[in-house]
Tab-separated table of C-alpha atoms in Angstrom:
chain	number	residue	atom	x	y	z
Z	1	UNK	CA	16.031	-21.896	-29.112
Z	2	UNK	CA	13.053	-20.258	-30.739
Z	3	UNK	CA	13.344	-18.619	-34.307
Z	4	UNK	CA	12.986	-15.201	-34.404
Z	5	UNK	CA	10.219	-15.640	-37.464
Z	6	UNK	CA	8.063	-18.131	-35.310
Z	7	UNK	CA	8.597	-15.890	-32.268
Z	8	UNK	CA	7.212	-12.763	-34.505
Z	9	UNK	CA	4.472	-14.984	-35.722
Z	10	UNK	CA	3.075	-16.354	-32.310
Z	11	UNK	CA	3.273	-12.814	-31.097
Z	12	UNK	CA	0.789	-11.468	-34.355
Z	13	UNK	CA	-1.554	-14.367	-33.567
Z	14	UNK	CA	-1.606	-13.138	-29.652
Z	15	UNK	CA	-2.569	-9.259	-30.918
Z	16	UNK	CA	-4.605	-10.727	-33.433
Z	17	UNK	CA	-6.731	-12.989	-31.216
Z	18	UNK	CA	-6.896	-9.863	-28.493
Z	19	UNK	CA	-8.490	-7.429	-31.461
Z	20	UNK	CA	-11.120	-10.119	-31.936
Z	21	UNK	CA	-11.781	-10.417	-28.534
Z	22	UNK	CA	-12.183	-6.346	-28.222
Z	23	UNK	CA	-14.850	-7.050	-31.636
Z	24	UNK	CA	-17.046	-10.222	-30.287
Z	25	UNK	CA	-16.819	-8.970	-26.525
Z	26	UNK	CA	-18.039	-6.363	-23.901
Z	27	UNK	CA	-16.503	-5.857	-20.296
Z	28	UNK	CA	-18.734	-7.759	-18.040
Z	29	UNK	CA	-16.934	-8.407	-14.841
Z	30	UNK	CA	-18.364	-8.969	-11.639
Z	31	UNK	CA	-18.066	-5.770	-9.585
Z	32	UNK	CA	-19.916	-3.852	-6.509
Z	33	UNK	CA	-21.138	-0.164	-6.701
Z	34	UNK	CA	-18.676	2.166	-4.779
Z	35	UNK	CA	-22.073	4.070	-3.218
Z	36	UNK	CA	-23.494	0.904	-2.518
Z	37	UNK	CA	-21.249	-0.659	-0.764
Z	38	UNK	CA	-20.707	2.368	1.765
Z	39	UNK	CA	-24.272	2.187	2.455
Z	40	UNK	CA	-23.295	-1.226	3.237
Z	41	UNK	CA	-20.933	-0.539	5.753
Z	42	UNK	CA	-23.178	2.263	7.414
Z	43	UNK	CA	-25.873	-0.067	7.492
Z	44	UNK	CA	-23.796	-2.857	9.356
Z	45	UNK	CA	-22.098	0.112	11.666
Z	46	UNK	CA	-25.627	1.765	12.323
Z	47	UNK	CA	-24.057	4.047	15.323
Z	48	UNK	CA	-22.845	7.019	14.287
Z	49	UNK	CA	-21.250	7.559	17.540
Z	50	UNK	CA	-18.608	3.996	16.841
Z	51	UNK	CA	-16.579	6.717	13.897
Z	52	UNK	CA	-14.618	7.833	17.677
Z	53	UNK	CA	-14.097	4.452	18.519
Z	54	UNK	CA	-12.865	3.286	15.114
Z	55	UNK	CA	-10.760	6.727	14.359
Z	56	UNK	CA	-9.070	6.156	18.008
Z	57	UNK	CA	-8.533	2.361	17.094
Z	58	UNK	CA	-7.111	3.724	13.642
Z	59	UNK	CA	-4.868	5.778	15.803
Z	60	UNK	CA	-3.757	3.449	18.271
Z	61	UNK	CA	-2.853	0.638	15.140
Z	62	UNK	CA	-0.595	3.986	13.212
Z	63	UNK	CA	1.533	3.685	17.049
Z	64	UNK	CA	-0.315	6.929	18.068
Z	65	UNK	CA	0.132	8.097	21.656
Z	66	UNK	CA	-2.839	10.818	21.541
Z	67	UNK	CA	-5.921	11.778	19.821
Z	68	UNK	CA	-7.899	14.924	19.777
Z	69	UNK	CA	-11.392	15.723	18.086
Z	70	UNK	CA	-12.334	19.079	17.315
Z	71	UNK	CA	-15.717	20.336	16.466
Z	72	UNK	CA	-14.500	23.128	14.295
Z	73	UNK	CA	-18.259	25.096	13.929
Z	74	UNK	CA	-15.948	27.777	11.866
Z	75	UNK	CA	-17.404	28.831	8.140
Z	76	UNK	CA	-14.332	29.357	6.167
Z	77	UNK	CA	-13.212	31.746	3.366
Z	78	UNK	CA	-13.836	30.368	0.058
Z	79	UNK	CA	-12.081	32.689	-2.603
Z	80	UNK	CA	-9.312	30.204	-2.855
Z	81	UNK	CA	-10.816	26.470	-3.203
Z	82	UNK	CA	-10.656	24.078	-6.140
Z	83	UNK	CA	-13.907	24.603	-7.637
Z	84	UNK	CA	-17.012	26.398	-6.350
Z	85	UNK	CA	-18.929	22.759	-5.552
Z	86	UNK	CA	-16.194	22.382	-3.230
Z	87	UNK	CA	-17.169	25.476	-0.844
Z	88	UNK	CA	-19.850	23.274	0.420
Z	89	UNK	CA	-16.981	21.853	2.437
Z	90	UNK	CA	-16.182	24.818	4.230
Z	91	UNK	CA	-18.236	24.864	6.903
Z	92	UNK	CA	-18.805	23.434	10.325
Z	93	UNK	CA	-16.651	19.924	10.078
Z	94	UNK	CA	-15.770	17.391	12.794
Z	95	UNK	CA	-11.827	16.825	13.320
Z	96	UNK	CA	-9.618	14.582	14.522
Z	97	UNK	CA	-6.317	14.722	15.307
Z	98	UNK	CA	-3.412	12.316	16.206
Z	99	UNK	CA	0.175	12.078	16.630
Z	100	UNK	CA	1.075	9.807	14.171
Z	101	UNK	CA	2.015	10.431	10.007
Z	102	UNK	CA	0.819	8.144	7.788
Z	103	UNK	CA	3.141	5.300	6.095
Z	104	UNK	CA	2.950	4.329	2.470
Z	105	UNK	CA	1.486	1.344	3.303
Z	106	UNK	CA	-1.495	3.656	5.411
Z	107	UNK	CA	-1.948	5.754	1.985
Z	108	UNK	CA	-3.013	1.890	0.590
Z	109	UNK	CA	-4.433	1.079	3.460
Z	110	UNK	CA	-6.815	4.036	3.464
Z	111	UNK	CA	-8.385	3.331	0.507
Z	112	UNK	CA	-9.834	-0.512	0.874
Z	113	UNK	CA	-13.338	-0.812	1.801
Z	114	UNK	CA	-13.504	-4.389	2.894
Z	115	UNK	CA	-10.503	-4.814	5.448
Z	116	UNK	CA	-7.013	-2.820	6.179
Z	117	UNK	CA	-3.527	-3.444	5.299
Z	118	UNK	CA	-2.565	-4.472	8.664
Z	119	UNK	CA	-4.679	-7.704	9.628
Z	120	UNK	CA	-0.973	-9.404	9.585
Z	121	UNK	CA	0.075	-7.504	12.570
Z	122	UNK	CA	-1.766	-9.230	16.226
Z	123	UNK	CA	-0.751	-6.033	17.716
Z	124	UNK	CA	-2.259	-3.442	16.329
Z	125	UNK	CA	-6.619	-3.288	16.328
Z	126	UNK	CA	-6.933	-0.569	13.928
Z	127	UNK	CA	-8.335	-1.128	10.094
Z	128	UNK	CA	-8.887	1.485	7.781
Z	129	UNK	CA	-10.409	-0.345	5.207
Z	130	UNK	CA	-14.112	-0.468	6.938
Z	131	UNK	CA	-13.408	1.582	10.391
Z	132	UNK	CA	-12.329	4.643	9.048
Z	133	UNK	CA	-15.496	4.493	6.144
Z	134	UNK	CA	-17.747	4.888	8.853
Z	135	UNK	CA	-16.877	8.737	8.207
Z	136	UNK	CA	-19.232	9.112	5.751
Z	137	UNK	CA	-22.073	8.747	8.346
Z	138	UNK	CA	-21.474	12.350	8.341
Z	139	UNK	CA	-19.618	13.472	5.465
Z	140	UNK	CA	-19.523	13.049	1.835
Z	141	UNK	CA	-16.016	14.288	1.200
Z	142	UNK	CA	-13.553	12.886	4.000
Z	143	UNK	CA	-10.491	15.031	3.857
Z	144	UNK	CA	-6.914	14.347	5.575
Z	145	UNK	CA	-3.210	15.747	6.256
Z	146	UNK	CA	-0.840	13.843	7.209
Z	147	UNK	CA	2.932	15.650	8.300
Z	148	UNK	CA	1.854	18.437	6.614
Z	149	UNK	CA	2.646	16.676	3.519
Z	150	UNK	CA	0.338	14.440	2.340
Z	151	UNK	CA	-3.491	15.971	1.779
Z	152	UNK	CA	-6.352	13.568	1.006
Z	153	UNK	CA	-9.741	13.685	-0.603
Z	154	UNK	CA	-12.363	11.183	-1.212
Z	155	UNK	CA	-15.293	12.401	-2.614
Z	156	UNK	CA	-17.633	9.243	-4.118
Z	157	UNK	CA	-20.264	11.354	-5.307
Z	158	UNK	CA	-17.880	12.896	-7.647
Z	159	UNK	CA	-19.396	16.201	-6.572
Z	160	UNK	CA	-17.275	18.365	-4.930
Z	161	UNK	CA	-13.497	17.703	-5.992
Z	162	UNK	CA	-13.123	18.484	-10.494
Z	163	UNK	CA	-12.279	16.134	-12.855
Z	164	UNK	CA	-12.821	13.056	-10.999
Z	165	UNK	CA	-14.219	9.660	-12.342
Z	166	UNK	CA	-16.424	7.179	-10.498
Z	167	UNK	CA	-13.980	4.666	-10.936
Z	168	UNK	CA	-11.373	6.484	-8.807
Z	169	UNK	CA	-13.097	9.216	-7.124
Z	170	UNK	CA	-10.324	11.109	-5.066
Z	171	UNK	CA	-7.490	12.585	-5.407
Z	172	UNK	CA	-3.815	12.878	-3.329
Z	173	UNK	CA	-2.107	16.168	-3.306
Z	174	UNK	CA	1.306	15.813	-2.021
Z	175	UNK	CA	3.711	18.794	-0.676
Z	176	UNK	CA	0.813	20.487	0.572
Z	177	UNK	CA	3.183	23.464	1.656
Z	178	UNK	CA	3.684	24.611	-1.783
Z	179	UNK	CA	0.319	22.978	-3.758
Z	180	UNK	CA	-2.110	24.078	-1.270
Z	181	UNK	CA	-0.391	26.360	1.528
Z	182	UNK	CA	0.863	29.151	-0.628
Z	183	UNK	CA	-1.405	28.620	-3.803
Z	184	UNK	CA	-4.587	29.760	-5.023
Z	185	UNK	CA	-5.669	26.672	-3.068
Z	186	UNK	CA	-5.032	28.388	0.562
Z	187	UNK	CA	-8.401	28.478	1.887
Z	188	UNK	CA	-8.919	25.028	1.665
Z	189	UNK	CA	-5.276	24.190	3.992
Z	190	UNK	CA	-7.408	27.184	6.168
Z	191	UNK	CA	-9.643	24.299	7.004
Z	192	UNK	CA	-6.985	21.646	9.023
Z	193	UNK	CA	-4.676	25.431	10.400
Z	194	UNK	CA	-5.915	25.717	13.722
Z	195	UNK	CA	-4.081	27.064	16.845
Z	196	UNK	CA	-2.262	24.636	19.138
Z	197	UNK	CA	-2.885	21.800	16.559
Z	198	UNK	CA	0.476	20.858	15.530
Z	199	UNK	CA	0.560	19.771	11.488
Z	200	UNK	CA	4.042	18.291	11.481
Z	201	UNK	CA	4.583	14.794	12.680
Z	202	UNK	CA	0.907	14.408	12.632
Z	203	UNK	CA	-2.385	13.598	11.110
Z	204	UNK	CA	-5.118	15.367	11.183
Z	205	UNK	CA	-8.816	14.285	9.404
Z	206	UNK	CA	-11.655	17.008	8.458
Z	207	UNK	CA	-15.006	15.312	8.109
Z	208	UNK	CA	-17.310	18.339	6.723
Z	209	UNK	CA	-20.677	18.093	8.292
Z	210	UNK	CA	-23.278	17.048	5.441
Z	211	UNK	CA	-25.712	20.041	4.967
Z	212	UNK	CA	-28.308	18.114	3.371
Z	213	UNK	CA	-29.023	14.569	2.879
Z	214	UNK	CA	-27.390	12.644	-0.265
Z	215	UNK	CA	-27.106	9.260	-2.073
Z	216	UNK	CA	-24.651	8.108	1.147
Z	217	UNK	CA	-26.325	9.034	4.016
Z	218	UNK	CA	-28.514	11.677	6.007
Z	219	UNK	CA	-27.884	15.270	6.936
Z	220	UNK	CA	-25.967	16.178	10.044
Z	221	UNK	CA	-25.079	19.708	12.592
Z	222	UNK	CA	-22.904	20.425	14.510
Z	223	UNK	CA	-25.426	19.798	17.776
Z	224	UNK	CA	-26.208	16.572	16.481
Z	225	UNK	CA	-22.196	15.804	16.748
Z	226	UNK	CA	-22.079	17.041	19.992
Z	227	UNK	CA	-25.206	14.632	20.847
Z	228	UNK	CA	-22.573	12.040	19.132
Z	229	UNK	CA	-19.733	13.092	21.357
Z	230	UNK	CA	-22.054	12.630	24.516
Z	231	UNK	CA	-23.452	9.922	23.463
Z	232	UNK	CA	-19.879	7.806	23.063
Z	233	UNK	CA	-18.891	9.107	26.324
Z	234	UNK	CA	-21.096	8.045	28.392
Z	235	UNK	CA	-22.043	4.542	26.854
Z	236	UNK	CA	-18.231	3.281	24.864
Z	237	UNK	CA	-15.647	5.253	26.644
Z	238	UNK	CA	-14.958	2.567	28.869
Z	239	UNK	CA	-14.508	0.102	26.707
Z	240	UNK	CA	-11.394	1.454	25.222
């Protein structure tokens, strides 16, 4: 049994020894640089074309049954966005759609950049962690819905989305219906409500097209996606 008084004491030399600590020290732990290491990972995926294989993997390891891409070439209203830097993102974006919601465990999984949540499981091929960072070979912001619910931004640059920090640059939204849907935030669910794509019991992601180059990667149209398209088609379509 431990006295109360030397319990007290050993806890005022613990808080005492951390204050010194905060005095004689600095943080200095090891650590990689977010925008460095997804130039990393575009580097070591240098086909922009392998985002359709590793989205349809991604798909396939959620126990999706069907995947669609879109190249949505629309330029949407932007009265109703979070911020004006975000209107950027309105434009022509590549889409992609499957039947599939995402599990708590995918909202974890989505954001590792060295390896998924799933390596455990021999059945499934998908993982998020690197696969689905391949995105940013053509966007800076990737955005996602999942069952309608569940809206998703990453934006590294800390550019387009407000109030984020470089240590944890996105931001989840959830019960879109209400937050975003019917809110002063409308125009930006305008960008994943198109006709005969179903929202519910789904997920869909919205990769705007980068107008201009940035600190991730290059610049990118909408004819150089459809190059991209053709381009996986003829040469990894068969592989799947």
């Amino acid at each position: 049994i431990i006295h109360p008084l030397i319990a007290s004491r050993k806890f005022e030399i613990k808080a005492l020894k951390k204050r010194l600590f905060d005095l004689i020290g600095e943080p200095f732990g090891q650590k990689e640089d977010l925008i460095d290491r997804l130039k990393k990972i575009l580097r070591e995926y240098a086909s922009k074309s392998s985002i359709f294989k590793e989205l349809i993997q991604n798909a396939d390891d959620s126990g999706a049954t069907e995947v669609k891409f879109i190249l949505d070439k629309r330029y949407l209203r932007n009265d109703k966005t979070f911020c004006n830097a975000f209107n950027v993102l309105q434009g022509p974006a590549l889409l992609c759609w499957n039947n599939q919601t995402f599990s708590e465990q995918d909202l974890l999984g989505i954001k590792s950049l060295g390896k998924g949540n799933k390596m455990s499981n021999l059945n499934k091929i998908g993982r998020f962690g690197v696969g689905f960072n391949i995105s940013y070979h053509l966007t800076d912001c990737p955005q996602i819905l999942s069952n309608n619910d569940n809206y998703i931004i990453f934006d590294p640059l800390c550019k387009h989305f407000p109030n984020l920090e470089l240590t944890n640059p996105g931001c989840l939204i959830k019960n879109t219906r209400t937050k975003l849907k019917d809110s002063i935030f409308s125009d930006v669910y305008s960008g994943f409500d198109l006709n005969g794509i179903e929202l519910e019991n789904s997920t869909l992601f919205r990769f705007s097209l980068r107008k201009t180059d940035s600190n991730i990667s290059t610049s990118v149209n909408s004819f150089g996606v459809s190059v991209l398209i053709s381009e996986f088609l003829n040469k990894e379509s068969k592989t799947i």
